Amino acid sequence: MASCCPPGSLGAFTSDLKPKGTMEILSAEGHRDMPCYKSVGKNTPKRVILVFTDVFGIDSGNQKVFCDLLQEAMGDDTHVWMPDLFRGKPMMRDLRWNWLTFSALTVFPQLIAKRFSMSTDTFEKDFTQLIEPKVKKDTGCQSIGIVGFCFGGWLSARFLALDTAFCSCAVQIHPAWGPEALYATQKIKTEMALAERIPNNKPLLLLPSKNDKELKPDSDIVKFLAERRSMTPDELSIEFPDMVHGFVARGDSSDPKIKEAQEKVLSLTFEFLDTHLEVFEKENGAKNNAATATIIAGSDNEHSC
């Protein structure tokens, strides 16, 4: 569908994997409480990664386990938070069968109904007045990065474009920028207009599937973003041509091909964030690909995605 997940996407997925993190509540005066999943290291964090979910919300699929694996790869000086911007009421419900879940007859009424309570104004207010201040106050971190799945990929672009945002870089996993047309409150509501707002000095990595056409390397948006950063489109957007939208957040890792692609996404995400999230006087020493390799080597246990 044009406003979020493209045709052929994976539907909601209930994972048997066991998350290791904890659920907490983010509170601030003048804001409704927000649930937040946290996967934390042993040390006071110098880096915090904010993860934003797909349309099925914080309890869907592999997203909590991905947070755990990313935190382990990044090391004890990094915490990973996944705030529930939907506050327990996801944008879309799992209707058991994909043909029904993604039917225009069921999808559009849900998304349009959410438009009355959610918009770029509400999301950005939550980010700038609740989430970011809470991260800085509670952790005193030096840098913040973002990871977004699907709908969360669009949100990460919006947050990266904010003038006041403390976040310095973003990774978007099977991202969907289509919600810009439905939820943006600005007069200009195009995906290209959003791309133009993202500062050139904020690194961005896109990891689209084969049906994320608007953000694949040959798309006009990616060519534009890459040119402004003196990169090639294939450096900014790394396509997974054998995977469909949702393969990390909602893919079944018992399938060897999906598992391999999920592990590659984890590795690319780690490498990008470890490079671009600045830390002064690291106590834990430099981390490298071996850290991710160690995590992935143990991915046959109950804690893998």
Tab-separated table of N, CA and C in Angstrom, residues 5-139:
chain	number	residue	atom	x	y	z
A	5	CYS	N	3.379	0.078	4.159
A	5	CYS	CA	4.019	-1.144	3.660
A	5	CYS	C	3.646	-1.392	2.201
A	6	PRO	N	4.628	-1.656	1.335
A	6	PRO	CA	4.330	-1.896	-0.084
A	6	PRO	C	3.690	-3.260	-0.296
A	7	PRO	N	3.070	-3.483	-1.447
A	7	PRO	CA	2.483	-4.787	-1.756
A	7	PRO	C	3.514	-5.908	-1.618
A	8	GLY	N	3.079	-7.042	-1.088
A	8	GLY	CA	3.973	-8.172	-0.919
A	8	GLY	C	4.752	-8.169	0.382
A	9	SER	N	4.428	-7.251	1.291
A	9	SER	CA	5.150	-7.159	2.561
A	9	SER	C	4.795	-8.312	3.497
A	10	LEU	N	5.717	-8.588	4.424
A	10	LEU	CA	5.425	-9.555	5.472
A	10	LEU	C	4.440	-8.942	6.470
A	11	GLY	N	3.528	-9.767	6.961
A	11	GLY	CA	2.571	-9.303	7.956
A	11	GLY	C	3.141	-9.372	9.359
A	12	ALA	N	2.290	-9.118	10.341
A	12	ALA	CA	2.714	-9.169	11.741
A	12	ALA	C	3.237	-10.562	12.067
A	13	PHE	N	4.153	-10.612	13.034
A	13	PHE	CA	4.831	-11.868	13.350
A	13	PHE	C	4.998	-11.983	14.851
A	14	THR	N	4.635	-13.113	15.410
A	14	THR	CA	4.832	-13.377	16.827
A	14	THR	C	6.079	-14.231	16.994
A	15	SER	N	7.090	-13.666	17.615
A	15	SER	CA	8.366	-14.354	17.754
A	15	SER	C	8.408	-15.182	19.035
A	16	ASP	N	9.079	-16.338	18.960
A	16	ASP	CA	9.307	-17.171	20.137
A	16	ASP	C	10.589	-16.785	20.868
A	17	LEU	N	11.332	-15.837	20.305
A	17	LEU	CA	12.593	-15.417	20.909
A	17	LEU	C	12.342	-14.634	22.191
A	18	LYS	N	13.243	-14.741	23.149
A	18	LYS	CA	13.060	-14.148	24.466
A	18	LYS	C	13.891	-12.873	24.621
A	19	PRO	N	13.250	-11.716	24.682
A	19	PRO	CA	14.010	-10.479	24.904
A	19	PRO	C	14.652	-10.476	26.286
A	20	LYS	N	15.779	-9.772	26.392
A	20	LYS	CA	16.512	-9.702	27.663
A	20	LYS	C	16.351	-8.354	28.364
A	21	GLY	N	15.802	-7.372	27.667
A	21	GLY	CA	15.689	-6.038	28.231
A	21	GLY	C	14.503	-5.899	29.165
A	22	THR	N	14.193	-4.648	29.506
A	22	THR	CA	13.106	-4.352	30.440
A	22	THR	C	12.202	-3.260	29.871
A	23	MET	N	10.957	-3.275	30.308
A	23	MET	CA	10.019	-2.213	29.966
A	23	MET	C	9.994	-1.194	31.100
A	24	GLU	N	10.099	0.078	30.731
A	24	GLU	CA	10.018	1.169	31.702
A	24	GLU	C	9.066	2.229	31.166
A	25	ILE	N	8.799	3.227	31.976
A	25	ILE	CA	7.888	4.307	31.592
A	25	ILE	C	8.660	5.616	31.517
A	26	LEU	N	8.515	6.318	30.392
A	26	LEU	CA	9.075	7.666	30.259
A	26	LEU	C	8.009	8.666	30.668
A	27	SER	N	8.359	9.548	31.596
A	27	SER	CA	7.388	10.520	32.105
A	27	SER	C	7.979	11.917	32.056
A	28	ALA	N	7.124	12.880	31.798
A	28	ALA	CA	7.507	14.286	31.836
A	28	ALA	C	6.251	15.118	32.030
A	29	GLU	N	6.390	16.214	32.716
A	29	GLU	CA	5.241	17.083	32.975
A	29	GLU	C	4.652	17.587	31.658
A	30	GLY	N	3.349	17.483	31.542
A	30	GLY	CA	2.673	17.945	30.340
A	30	GLY	C	2.572	16.908	29.239
A	31	HIS	N	3.070	15.689	29.498
A	31	HIS	CA	3.031	14.619	28.496
A	31	HIS	C	2.409	13.371	29.089
A	32	ARG	N	1.733	12.621	28.230
A	32	ARG	CA	1.256	11.316	28.654
A	32	ARG	C	2.433	10.360	28.800
A	33	ASP	N	2.361	9.472	29.771
A	33	ASP	CA	3.426	8.490	29.961
A	33	ASP	C	3.616	7.660	28.696
A	34	MET	N	4.856	7.273	28.466
A	34	MET	CA	5.179	6.490	27.271
A	34	MET	C	5.966	5.246	27.666
A	35	PRO	N	5.474	4.048	27.340
A	35	PRO	CA	6.266	2.841	27.579
A	35	PRO	C	7.534	2.851	26.728
A	36	CYS	N	8.577	2.239	27.247
A	36	CYS	CA	9.847	2.210	26.517
A	36	CYS	C	10.594	0.924	26.855
A	37	TYR	N	11.014	0.187	25.826
A	37	TYR	CA	11.842	-0.997	26.018
A	37	TYR	C	13.301	-0.559	26.075
A	38	LYS	N	14.038	-1.054	27.075
A	38	LYS	CA	15.435	-0.675	27.230
A	38	LYS	C	16.331	-1.904	27.297
A	39	SER	N	17.383	-1.868	26.504
A	39	SER	CA	18.436	-2.864	26.556
A	39	SER	C	19.721	-2.119	26.873
A	40	VAL	N	20.265	-2.329	28.065
A	40	VAL	CA	21.329	-1.456	28.556
A	40	VAL	C	22.603	-2.224	28.845
A	41	GLY	N	23.726	-1.505	28.749
A	41	GLY	CA	25.012	-2.072	29.100
A	41	GLY	C	25.310	-1.889	30.573
A	42	LYS	N	26.479	-2.361	30.980
A	42	LYS	CA	26.853	-2.327	32.391
A	42	LYS	C	27.334	-0.950	32.829
A	43	ASN	N	27.808	-0.150	31.892
A	43	ASN	CA	28.401	1.138	32.227
A	43	ASN	C	27.427	2.287	32.000
A	44	THR	N	27.756	3.433	32.570
A	44	THR	CA	27.014	4.649	32.250
A	44	THR	C	27.173	4.914	30.756
A	45	PRO	N	26.089	5.099	30.034
A	45	PRO	CA	26.207	5.157	28.572
A	45	PRO	C	26.811	6.455	28.061
A	46	LYS	N	27.700	6.311	27.099
A	46	LYS	CA	28.202	7.465	26.364
A	46	LYS	C	27.443	7.626	25.055
A	47	ARG	N	26.767	6.543	24.635
A	47	ARG	CA	25.975	6.573	23.407
A	47	ARG	C	24.618	5.938	23.699
A	48	VAL	N	23.580	6.519	23.131
A	48	VAL	CA	22.239	5.938	23.221
A	48	VAL	C	21.686	5.815	21.808
A	49	ILE	N	21.128	4.657	21.514
A	49	ILE	CA	20.481	4.425	20.222
A	49	ILE	C	18.986	4.324	20.453
A	50	LEU	N	18.239	5.146	19.752
A	50	LEU	CA	16.780	5.129	19.827
A	50	LEU	C	16.245	4.326	18.650
A	51	VAL	N	15.431	3.333	18.936
A	51	VAL	CA	14.850	2.485	17.900
A	51	VAL	C	13.356	2.771	17.813
A	52	PHE	N	12.865	2.981	16.596
A	52	PHE	CA	11.440	3.247	16.393
A	52	PHE	C	10.833	2.133	15.550
A	53	THR	N	9.672	1.677	15.975
A	53	THR	CA	9.094	0.427	15.475
A	53	THR	C	8.348	0.588	14.159
A	54	ASP	N	7.938	-0.565	13.644
A	54	ASP	CA	7.055	-0.598	12.491
A	54	ASP	C	5.618	-0.320	12.934
A	55	VAL	N	4.675	-0.433	12.004
A	55	VAL	CA	3.285	-0.085	12.291
A	55	VAL	C	2.609	-1.033	13.276
A	56	PHE	N	3.194	-2.216	13.484
A	56	PHE	CA	2.579	-3.192	14.377
A	56	PHE	C	3.011	-3.016	15.830
A	57	GLY	N	3.917	-2.088	16.092
A	57	GLY	CA	4.216	-1.706	17.455
A	57	GLY	C	5.325	-2.455	18.146
A	58	ILE	N	5.528	-2.093	19.383
A	58	ILE	CA	6.701	-2.487	20.154
A	58	ILE	C	6.741	-3.968	20.513
A	59	ASP	N	5.582	-4.605	20.591
A	59	ASP	CA	5.534	-6.013	20.991
A	59	ASP	C	5.538	-6.969	19.807
A	60	SER	N	5.616	-6.433	18.602
A	60	SER	CA	5.539	-7.259	17.402
A	60	SER	C	6.902	-7.780	16.981
A	61	GLY	N	6.928	-9.026	16.568
A	61	GLY	CA	8.083	-9.576	15.862
A	61	GLY	C	9.390	-9.597	16.624
A	62	ASN	N	10.471	-9.242	15.904
A	62	ASN	CA	11.840	-9.384	16.401
A	62	ASN	C	12.451	-8.092	16.926
A	63	GLN	N	11.676	-7.046	17.063
A	63	GLN	CA	12.259	-5.724	17.307
A	63	GLN	C	12.949	-5.614	18.669
A	64	LYS	N	12.372	-6.211	19.710
A	64	LYS	CA	13.024	-6.175	21.023
A	64	LYS	C	14.329	-6.959	21.005
A	65	VAL	N	14.314	-8.125	20.378
A	65	VAL	CA	15.527	-8.941	20.299
A	65	VAL	C	16.601	-8.229	19.482
A	66	PHE	N	16.198	-7.533	18.411
A	66	PHE	CA	17.165	-6.763	17.636
A	66	PHE	C	17.833	-5.717	18.528
A	67	CYS	N	17.067	-5.054	19.380
A	67	CYS	CA	17.638	-4.070	20.313
A	67	CYS	C	18.690	-4.724	21.206
A	68	ASP	N	18.382	-5.913	21.722
A	68	ASP	CA	19.327	-6.624	22.588
A	68	ASP	C	20.624	-6.949	21.852
A	69	LEU	N	20.490	-7.484	20.639
A	69	LEU	CA	21.670	-7.863	19.867
A	69	LEU	C	22.506	-6.650	19.487
A	70	LEU	N	21.845	-5.547	19.143
A	70	LEU	CA	22.563	-4.330	18.783
A	70	LEU	C	23.315	-3.778	19.985
A	71	GLN	N	22.675	-3.796	21.142
A	71	GLN	CA	23.338	-3.298	22.356
A	71	GLN	C	24.569	-4.140	22.679
A	72	GLU	N	24.444	-5.456	22.577
A	72	GLU	CA	25.578	-6.339	22.856
A	72	GLU	C	26.719	-6.065	21.887
A	73	ALA	N	26.398	-5.860	20.631
A	73	ALA	CA	27.440	-5.584	19.635
A	73	ALA	C	28.119	-4.247	19.891
A	74	MET	N	27.339	-3.241	20.277
A	74	MET	CA	27.894	-1.907	20.486
A	74	MET	C	28.745	-1.827	21.750
A	75	GLY	N	28.425	-2.631	22.763
A	75	GLY	CA	29.240	-2.647	23.974
A	75	GLY	C	28.591	-1.948	25.149
A	76	ASP	N	29.252	-2.055	26.304
A	76	ASP	CA	28.655	-1.603	27.561
A	76	ASP	C	28.534	-0.096	27.696
A	77	ASP	N	29.174	0.668	26.811
A	77	ASP	CA	29.021	2.121	26.900
A	77	ASP	C	27.841	2.617	26.070
A	78	THR	N	27.031	1.684	25.556
A	78	THR	CA	25.890	2.037	24.708
A	78	THR	C	24.613	1.431	25.265
A	79	HIS	N	23.569	2.249	25.359
A	79	HIS	CA	22.239	1.777	25.721
A	79	HIS	C	21.327	1.891	24.506
A	80	VAL	N	20.359	0.996	24.408
A	80	VAL	CA	19.391	1.022	23.315
A	80	VAL	C	17.993	1.159	23.919
A	81	TRP	N	17.287	2.203	23.511
A	81	TRP	CA	15.916	2.459	23.972
A	81	TRP	C	14.968	2.338	22.781
A	82	MET	N	13.825	1.714	23.003
A	82	MET	CA	12.790	1.645	21.964
A	82	MET	C	11.482	2.207	22.546
A	83	PRO	N	11.259	3.519	22.383
A	83	PRO	CA	10.039	4.135	22.911
A	83	PRO	C	8.808	3.699	22.115
A	84	ASP	N	7.704	3.544	22.810
A	84	ASP	CA	6.446	3.172	22.160
A	84	ASP	C	5.649	4.437	21.852
A	85	LEU	N	5.907	5.003	20.690
A	85	LEU	CA	5.201	6.230	20.299
A	85	LEU	C	3.701	6.017	20.161
A	86	PHE	N	3.275	4.765	19.993
A	86	PHE	CA	1.849	4.463	19.835
A	86	PHE	C	1.158	4.235	21.179
A	87	ARG	N	1.973	4.166	22.249
A	87	ARG	CA	1.451	3.989	23.620
A	87	ARG	C	0.473	2.817	23.729
A	88	GLY	N	0.912	1.691	23.219
A	88	GLY	CA	0.130	0.470	23.347
A	88	GLY	C	-0.968	0.284	22.324
A	89	LYS	N	-1.125	1.252	21.421
A	89	LYS	CA	-2.169	1.166	20.391
A	89	LYS	C	-1.525	1.354	19.021
A	90	PRO	N	-0.992	0.255	18.453
A	90	PRO	CA	-0.247	0.351	17.183
A	90	PRO	C	-1.075	0.948	16.052
A	91	MET	N	-0.352	1.413	15.025
A	91	MET	CA	-1.004	1.994	13.862
A	91	MET	C	-1.893	0.986	13.154
A	92	MET	N	-1.445	-0.280	13.126
A	92	MET	CA	-2.205	-1.331	12.445
A	92	MET	C	-2.310	-2.564	13.326
A	93	ARG	N	-3.402	-3.286	13.163
A	93	ARG	CA	-3.618	-4.522	13.906
A	93	ARG	C	-3.306	-5.732	13.031
A	94	ASP	N	-2.844	-6.774	13.678
A	94	ASP	CA	-2.630	-8.038	12.994
A	94	ASP	C	-3.977	-8.737	12.835
A	95	LEU	N	-4.399	-8.930	11.599
A	95	LEU	CA	-5.683	-9.579	11.322
A	95	LEU	C	-5.498	-11.025	10.866
A	96	ARG	N	-4.363	-11.610	11.245
A	96	ARG	CA	-4.042	-13.025	11.074
A	96	ARG	C	-3.612	-13.393	9.663
A	97	TRP	N	-4.377	-12.990	8.661
A	97	TRP	CA	-4.023	-13.294	7.274
A	97	TRP	C	-3.487	-12.035	6.589
A	98	ASN	N	-2.370	-12.175	5.870
A	98	ASN	CA	-1.770	-11.009	5.219
A	98	ASN	C	-2.717	-10.340	4.238
A	99	TRP	N	-3.481	-11.143	3.496
A	99	TRP	CA	-4.378	-10.543	2.499
A	99	TRP	C	-5.406	-9.643	3.177
A	100	LEU	N	-5.765	-9.981	4.430
A	100	LEU	CA	-6.720	-9.158	5.160
A	100	LEU	C	-6.025	-8.012	5.891
A	101	THR	N	-4.861	-8.324	6.492
A	101	THR	CA	-4.106	-7.298	7.220
A	101	THR	C	-3.761	-6.120	6.323
A	102	PHE	N	-3.357	-6.410	5.065
A	102	PHE	CA	-2.923	-5.355	4.155
A	102	PHE	C	-3.979	-4.968	3.120
A	103	SER	N	-5.191	-5.415	3.302
A	103	SER	CA	-6.263	-5.023	2.396
A	103	SER	C	-6.577	-3.536	2.563
A	104	ALA	N	-6.795	-2.865	1.442
A	104	ALA	CA	-7.149	-1.441	1.513
A	104	ALA	C	-8.408	-1.213	2.339
A	105	LEU	N	-9.286	-2.208	2.362
A	105	LEU	CA	-10.535	-2.077	3.116
A	105	LEU	C	-10.296	-2.049	4.620
A	106	THR	N	-9.177	-2.613	5.071
A	106	THR	CA	-8.873	-2.613	6.506
A	106	THR	C	-7.758	-1.634	6.876
A	107	VAL	N	-6.793	-1.448	5.973
A	107	VAL	CA	-5.646	-0.602	6.279
A	107	VAL	C	-6.014	0.870	6.343
A	108	PHE	N	-6.618	1.381	5.295
A	108	PHE	CA	-6.868	2.821	5.238
A	108	PHE	C	-7.782	3.329	6.349
A	109	PRO	N	-8.839	2.618	6.718
A	109	PRO	CA	-9.630	3.095	7.861
A	109	PRO	C	-8.813	3.204	9.146
A	110	GLN	N	-7.887	2.248	9.377
A	110	GLN	CA	-7.052	2.306	10.572
A	110	GLN	C	-6.113	3.514	10.546
A	111	LEU	N	-5.431	3.702	9.410
A	111	LEU	CA	-4.462	4.794	9.319
A	111	LEU	C	-5.129	6.154	9.324
A	112	ILE	N	-6.271	6.256	8.672
A	112	ILE	CA	-6.981	7.536	8.656
A	112	ILE	C	-7.521	7.865	10.040
A	113	ALA	N	-8.001	6.843	10.761
A	113	ALA	CA	-8.485	7.065	12.126
A	113	ALA	C	-7.354	7.568	13.023
A	114	LYS	N	-6.157	7.018	12.847
A	114	LYS	CA	-5.017	7.460	13.641
A	114	LYS	C	-4.632	8.896	13.324
A	115	ARG	N	-4.977	9.346	12.108
A	115	ARG	CA	-4.623	10.709	11.712
A	115	ARG	C	-5.247	11.756	12.622
A	116	PHE	N	-6.361	11.415	13.283
A	116	PHE	CA	-7.014	12.366	14.165
A	116	PHE	C	-6.286	12.516	15.507
A	117	SER	N	-5.445	11.540	15.847
A	117	SER	CA	-4.729	11.611	17.122
A	117	SER	C	-3.215	11.667	16.950
A	118	MET	N	-2.718	11.390	15.740
A	118	MET	CA	-1.284	11.369	15.509
A	118	MET	C	-0.940	12.152	14.246
A	119	SER	N	0.169	12.861	14.295
A	119	SER	CA	0.654	13.609	13.130
A	119	SER	C	2.130	13.886	13.360
A	120	THR	N	2.770	14.524	12.389
A	120	THR	CA	4.171	14.885	12.605
A	120	THR	C	4.310	15.801	13.813
A	121	ASP	N	3.309	16.636	14.073
A	121	ASP	CA	3.372	17.525	15.237
A	121	ASP	C	3.419	16.727	16.538
A	122	THR	N	2.543	15.717	16.665
A	122	THR	CA	2.521	14.945	17.904
A	122	THR	C	3.774	14.088	18.049
A	123	PHE	N	4.225	13.470	16.958
A	123	PHE	CA	5.427	12.643	17.028
A	123	PHE	C	6.652	13.494	17.378
A	124	GLU	N	6.780	14.650	16.734
A	124	GLU	CA	7.951	15.482	16.970
A	124	GLU	C	7.914	16.127	18.353
A	125	LYS	N	6.740	16.409	18.848
A	125	LYS	CA	6.618	16.925	20.215
A	125	LYS	C	7.056	15.865	21.215
A	126	ASP	N	6.626	14.630	21.004
A	126	ASP	CA	7.068	13.542	21.875
A	126	ASP	C	8.583	13.392	21.841
A	127	PHE	N	9.159	13.528	20.653
A	127	PHE	CA	10.600	13.330	20.508
A	127	PHE	C	11.392	14.448	21.176
A	128	THR	N	11.026	15.688	20.891
A	128	THR	CA	11.825	16.819	21.366
A	128	THR	C	11.539	17.206	22.810
A	129	GLN	N	10.335	16.906	23.302
A	129	GLN	CA	9.965	17.357	24.646
A	129	GLN	C	9.885	16.233	25.679
A	130	LEU	N	9.901	14.985	25.217
A	130	LEU	CA	9.855	13.866	26.151
A	130	LEU	C	11.050	12.931	25.974
A	131	ILE	N	11.208	12.365	24.778
A	131	ILE	CA	12.207	11.308	24.595
A	131	ILE	C	13.635	11.835	24.693
A	132	GLU	N	13.982	12.819	23.867
A	132	GLU	CA	15.355	13.343	23.884
A	132	GLU	C	15.742	13.926	25.234
A	133	PRO	N	14.910	14.785	25.832
A	133	PRO	CA	15.284	15.315	27.157
A	133	PRO	C	15.457	14.219	28.203
A	134	LYS	N	14.611	13.184	28.123
A	134	LYS	CA	14.712	12.092	29.085
A	134	LYS	C	16.016	11.330	28.891
A	135	VAL	N	16.393	11.090	27.648
A	135	VAL	CA	17.658	10.406	27.375
A	135	VAL	C	18.823	11.207	27.932
A	136	LYS	N	18.859	12.489	27.634
A	136	LYS	CA	19.980	13.319	28.072
A	136	LYS	C	20.029	13.449	29.592
A	137	LYS	N	18.866	13.589	30.218
A	137	LYS	CA	18.818	13.743	31.672
A	137	LYS	C	19.198	12.456	32.386
A	138	ASP	N	18.671	11.326	31.911
A	138	ASP	CA	18.876	10.062	32.614
A	138	ASP	C	20.227	9.429	32.340
A	139	THR	N	20.825	9.718	31.181
A	139	THR	CA	22.062	9.034	30.817
A	139	THR	C	23.273	9.946	30.731
